[in-house]
């Protein structure tokens, strides 16, 4: 007959200690670094701030959303949101594999050809038209602007989704050569355009920062409403896409996305 195996208490204890040490050495969850960038001239998605240490930093809705996503899922870590880049460079970075996500983009053809989208919208905005305060123009809809012809030039920002939307509407005169709101506001005052179309929140802040509250007014009509999403590289792994999507679902359900958006209302 074979003898039963015998284990000494010391060997059992040693084995348990070794197993515990090996378990502690295993990572609780692999942190995934997600590369992005702060889009220039996109206030309040990204805004220049002074942090608690008194140093210049980048804040805004997108930074708040990404920090909230990291809190919801500690395995997500966004990097690059403290570096300014123009939209064209961000898109180029995506193609080169240096950018993984862009925060706050619309479902328009130019974007869907480059990015895949998380299903949960980050926020919705209204596009408003700004005019000179002394301009008595009154328009009810986009047809009224079309009828103005060359007297109805709409200023917009180069590379921004609103340019694609206005162009698709047809018959509108668009000047998208400027790369910042302050440039378009100056062009508006100089008569180099009749309207400046930009999103709210954002356009009111730009007017205040330029000190032009008494020189520029916002029209109530016409308006456009657009949803903005988290855009992700099409080469991103399905598991990471799932994790990003799940974190946004959680933030939408617990009301955090709404709270972040409301902090930046004009």
Coordinates of C-alpha atoms in Angstrom, one line a residue:
X1 CA 0.0 0.0 0.0
X2 CA 1.2 3.5 -0.7
X3 CA 1.6 5.8 2.2
X4 CA -0.6 8.9 2.4
X5 CA 1.2 12.2 1.6
X6 CA 2.1 14.1 4.7
X7 CA 2.6 17.9 4.8
X8 CA 4.3 19.6 7.6
X9 CA 2.6 22.8 9.0
X10 CA 5.8 24.7 8.1
X11 CA 5.7 23.7 4.5
X12 CA 2.1 24.6 4.2
X13 CA 2.8 28.1 5.7
X14 CA 5.7 28.6 3.4
X15 CA 3.6 27.7 0.4
X16 CA 0.9 30.1 1.5
X17 CA 3.4 33.0 1.9
X18 CA 4.9 32.4 -1.5
X19 CA 1.4 32.3 -3.1
X20 CA 0.5 35.6 -1.4
X21 CA 3.7 37.3 -2.5
X22 CA 3.2 36.2 -6.1
X23 CA -0.3 37.5 -6.0
X24 CA 0.8 40.9 -4.7
X25 CA 3.4 41.1 -7.4
X26 CA 0.7 40.8 -10.1
X27 CA -0.7 44.1 -11.3
X28 CA -4.2 44.9 -10.1
X29 CA -5.0 46.2 -13.6
X30 CA -2.8 47.4 -16.4
X31 CA -3.0 51.2 -16.8
X32 CA -3.5 52.1 -20.4
X33 CA -2.0 55.5 -21.5
X34 CA -4.2 57.2 -24.0
X35 CA -2.6 60.0 -26.1
X36 CA -4.5 63.2 -26.9
X37 CA -3.9 66.9 -27.2
X38 CA -5.6 70.2 -26.2
X39 CA -7.2 71.7 -29.3
X40 CA -6.4 75.3 -29.8
X41 CA -9.1 77.9 -30.1
X42 CA -11.8 75.5 -28.9
X43 CA -12.9 77.2 -25.7
X44 CA -14.5 76.0 -23.5
X45 CA -13.5 72.5 -24.5
X46 CA -9.9 73.6 -23.6
X47 CA -9.1 76.9 -21.8
X48 CA -5.9 78.4 -20.4
X49 CA -6.1 78.5 -16.6
X50 CA -3.9 79.2 -13.6
X51 CA -3.6 76.0 -11.5
X52 CA -3.5 75.7 -7.7
X53 CA 0.3 76.1 -7.8
X54 CA -0.1 79.5 -9.6
X55 CA 1.2 78.1 -12.9
X56 CA -0.3 78.3 -16.3
X57 CA -2.1 75.1 -17.2
X58 CA -4.9 73.9 -19.5
X59 CA -8.4 73.2 -18.2
X60 CA -11.9 73.2 -19.7
X61 CA -14.7 70.7 -20.3
X62 CA -12.6 68.1 -22.0
X63 CA -10.0 68.1 -19.3
X64 CA -12.7 67.7 -16.7
X65 CA -14.3 64.9 -18.6
X66 CA -11.0 63.0 -19.0
X67 CA -10.2 63.4 -15.3
X68 CA -13.7 62.1 -14.5
X69 CA -13.2 59.1 -16.8
X70 CA -9.9 58.3 -15.1
X71 CA -11.7 58.3 -11.8
X72 CA -14.5 56.1 -13.1
X73 CA -11.9 53.6 -14.5
X74 CA -8.4 53.9 -12.9
X75 CA -7.0 51.8 -15.7
X76 CA -7.5 54.7 -18.1
X77 CA -4.9 57.4 -18.2
X78 CA -5.0 60.3 -20.6
X79 CA -1.8 62.1 -21.5
X80 CA -1.1 65.1 -23.7
X81 CA -4.1 67.3 -22.6
X82 CA -1.6 69.9 -21.3
X83 CA -0.1 70.5 -24.8
X84 CA -1.8 72.9 -27.2
X85 CA -2.1 71.7 -30.8
X86 CA -4.2 73.1 -33.8
X87 CA -6.9 70.7 -35.0
X88 CA -5.0 70.0 -38.2
X89 CA -2.0 68.8 -36.3
X90 CA -4.2 66.6 -34.1
X91 CA -5.6 64.9 -37.1
X92 CA -2.1 64.5 -38.5
X93 CA -1.0 63.0 -35.2
X94 CA -3.9 60.5 -35.4
X95 CA -2.8 59.4 -38.9
X96 CA 0.8 59.0 -37.6
X97 CA -0.3 57.0 -34.6
X98 CA 0.7 59.6 -32.1
X99 CA -2.9 60.6 -31.1
X100 CA -5.4 58.1 -29.8
X101 CA -8.4 60.2 -29.0
X102 CA -9.8 63.7 -29.7
X103 CA -12.4 65.1 -27.3
X104 CA -15.5 66.8 -28.6
X105 CA -16.0 66.1 -32.3
X106 CA -19.1 65.9 -34.4
X107 CA -20.4 63.1 -36.5
X108 CA -19.7 64.7 -39.8
X109 CA -18.2 62.9 -42.8
X110 CA -14.7 64.4 -42.4
X111 CA -14.6 63.1 -38.8
X112 CA -16.2 59.7 -39.3
X113 CA -13.6 58.9 -42.0
X114 CA -10.9 59.3 -39.4
X115 CA -12.4 58.4 -36.1
X116 CA -14.7 55.9 -34.5
X117 CA -17.1 57.4 -31.9
X118 CA -18.1 56.4 -28.4
X119 CA -21.9 56.1 -28.4
X120 CA -22.5 58.5 -25.5
X121 CA -22.5 62.2 -26.4
X122 CA -20.2 64.3 -24.2
X123 CA -22.4 67.5 -24.6
X124 CA -24.6 69.4 -27.0
X125 CA -24.1 73.0 -28.2
X126 CA -26.0 75.7 -30.0
X127 CA -24.3 77.5 -32.9
X128 CA -25.1 81.2 -32.8
X129 CA -24.5 84.1 -35.1
X130 CA -22.7 87.2 -33.9
X131 CA -23.0 90.6 -35.7
X132 CA -21.8 94.1 -35.1
X133 CA -23.9 95.9 -32.5
X134 CA -24.8 98.7 -34.9
X135 CA -25.8 96.2 -37.7
X136 CA -29.6 96.3 -38.0
X137 CA -29.7 93.1 -39.9
X138 CA -32.6 90.8 -38.9
X139 CA -32.8 87.2 -40.2
X140 CA -35.2 84.4 -39.4
X141 CA -33.6 81.5 -41.1
X142 CA -30.7 80.5 -43.4
X143 CA -32.6 81.4 -46.5
X144 CA -32.6 85.0 -45.3
X145 CA -28.8 84.9 -45.2
X146 CA -28.6 83.3 -48.6
X147 CA -30.6 86.2 -50.0
X148 CA -28.0 88.6 -48.8
X149 CA -25.4 87.1 -51.2
X150 CA -22.0 88.8 -50.7
X151 CA -23.5 91.0 -48.0
X152 CA -24.1 87.8 -45.9
X153 CA -20.6 86.4 -45.5
X154 CA -20.4 84.0 -42.6
X155 CA -17.1 83.9 -40.7
X156 CA -16.0 80.5 -39.2
X157 CA -12.9 78.9 -37.9
X158 CA -10.7 76.9 -40.2
X159 CA -10.9 73.1 -39.6
X160 CA -14.0 73.3 -37.4
X161 CA -17.0 71.1 -38.0
X162 CA -19.3 74.0 -38.5
X163 CA -17.6 74.8 -41.8
X164 CA -18.6 71.4 -43.1
X165 CA -22.1 71.8 -41.8
X166 CA -22.6 75.3 -43.4
X167 CA -21.1 74.2 -46.6
X168 CA -23.4 71.2 -46.9
X169 CA -26.4 73.5 -46.4
X170 CA -25.5 75.1 -49.7
X171 CA -25.8 78.6 -51.0
X172 CA -24.0 80.3 -48.1
X173 CA -20.9 82.5 -48.4
X174 CA -18.3 81.3 -45.9
X175 CA -14.9 82.7 -44.9
X176 CA -13.0 80.1 -42.8
X177 CA -9.5 81.6 -43.1
X178 CA -9.2 82.6 -39.5
X179 CA -7.9 80.2 -36.8
X180 CA -9.1 82.0 -33.6
X181 CA -12.2 83.7 -32.4
X182 CA -10.4 87.0 -31.7
X183 CA -9.3 87.1 -35.4
X184 CA -12.9 86.6 -36.6
X185 CA -14.3 89.1 -34.2
X186 CA -11.8 91.7 -35.5
X187 CA -12.8 90.8 -39.1
X188 CA -16.4 91.2 -38.1
X189 CA -15.8 94.7 -36.7
X190 CA -13.7 95.6 -39.8
X191 CA -16.7 94.6 -42.1
X192 CA -14.9 91.7 -43.6
X193 CA -17.9 89.5 -42.8
X194 CA -21.5 90.0 -41.8
X195 CA -21.8 87.2 -39.3
X196 CA -19.5 85.1 -37.1
X197 CA -20.9 81.6 -36.5
X198 CA -19.5 79.8 -33.4
X199 CA -20.8 77.5 -30.7
X200 CA -22.3 78.4 -27.4
X201 CA -20.8 77.9 -24.8
X202 CA -17.8 79.5 -26.3
X203 CA -18.8 82.5 -28.4
X204 CA -19.9 84.6 -25.4
X205 CA -16.7 83.9 -23.6
X206 CA -14.7 84.9 -26.7
X207 CA -16.6 88.2 -26.9
X208 CA -16.0 89.0 -23.2
X209 CA -12.4 88.1 -23.3
X210 CA -11.9 90.5 -26.3
X211 CA -13.8 93.2 -24.3
X212 CA -16.3 93.6 -27.1
X213 CA -19.6 93.3 -25.3
X214 CA -20.7 96.7 -26.4
X215 CA -19.6 96.3 -30.0
X216 CA -20.9 92.8 -30.9
X217 CA -24.3 91.2 -30.3
X218 CA -25.6 87.7 -30.7
X219 CA -28.7 86.9 -32.8
X220 CA -31.4 84.5 -31.5
X221 CA -32.1 83.2 -35.0
X222 CA -31.1 81.1 -36.8
X223 CA -29.5 78.5 -34.6
X224 CA -28.0 75.0 -35.1
X225 CA -27.8 72.3 -32.4
X226 CA -25.0 69.7 -32.6
X227 CA -23.8 66.9 -30.4
X228 CA -20.1 66.3 -29.6
X229 CA -18.5 62.9 -29.0
X230 CA -15.3 61.3 -28.0
X231 CA -13.5 60.4 -31.2
X232 CA -11.1 57.4 -31.1
X233 CA -8.5 56.1 -33.6
X234 CA -10.0 53.3 -35.8
X235 CA -6.9 51.2 -34.9
X236 CA -7.8 51.3 -31.2
X237 CA -8.3 47.9 -29.6
X238 CA -11.9 46.8 -29.1
X239 CA -11.3 46.3 -25.4
X240 CA -10.1 49.9 -24.9
X241 CA -13.0 51.2 -27.0
X242 CA -15.3 49.2 -24.7
X243 CA -13.7 50.6 -21.6
X244 CA -13.8 54.2 -22.8
X245 CA -17.5 53.7 -23.8
X246 CA -18.3 52.1 -20.4
X247 CA -16.8 55.0 -18.5
X248 CA -18.8 57.5 -20.4
X249 CA -22.0 55.6 -19.9
X250 CA -21.3 55.7 -16.2
X251 CA -20.6 59.4 -16.2
X252 CA -23.8 60.0 -18.2
X253 CA -25.9 57.9 -15.8
X254 CA -24.6 59.5 -12.6
X255 CA -25.0 63.0 -14.0
X256 CA -21.3 64.0 -14.1
X257 CA -21.3 64.8 -17.8
X258 CA -24.2 67.2 -17.2
X259 CA -22.5 68.8 -14.2
X260 CA -19.3 69.4 -16.1
X261 CA -21.2 71.0 -19.0
X262 CA -23.2 73.2 -16.7
X263 CA -19.9 74.6 -15.1
X264 CA -19.1 76.2 -18.4
X265 CA -22.4 77.8 -19.3
X266 CA -22.1 81.4 -20.3

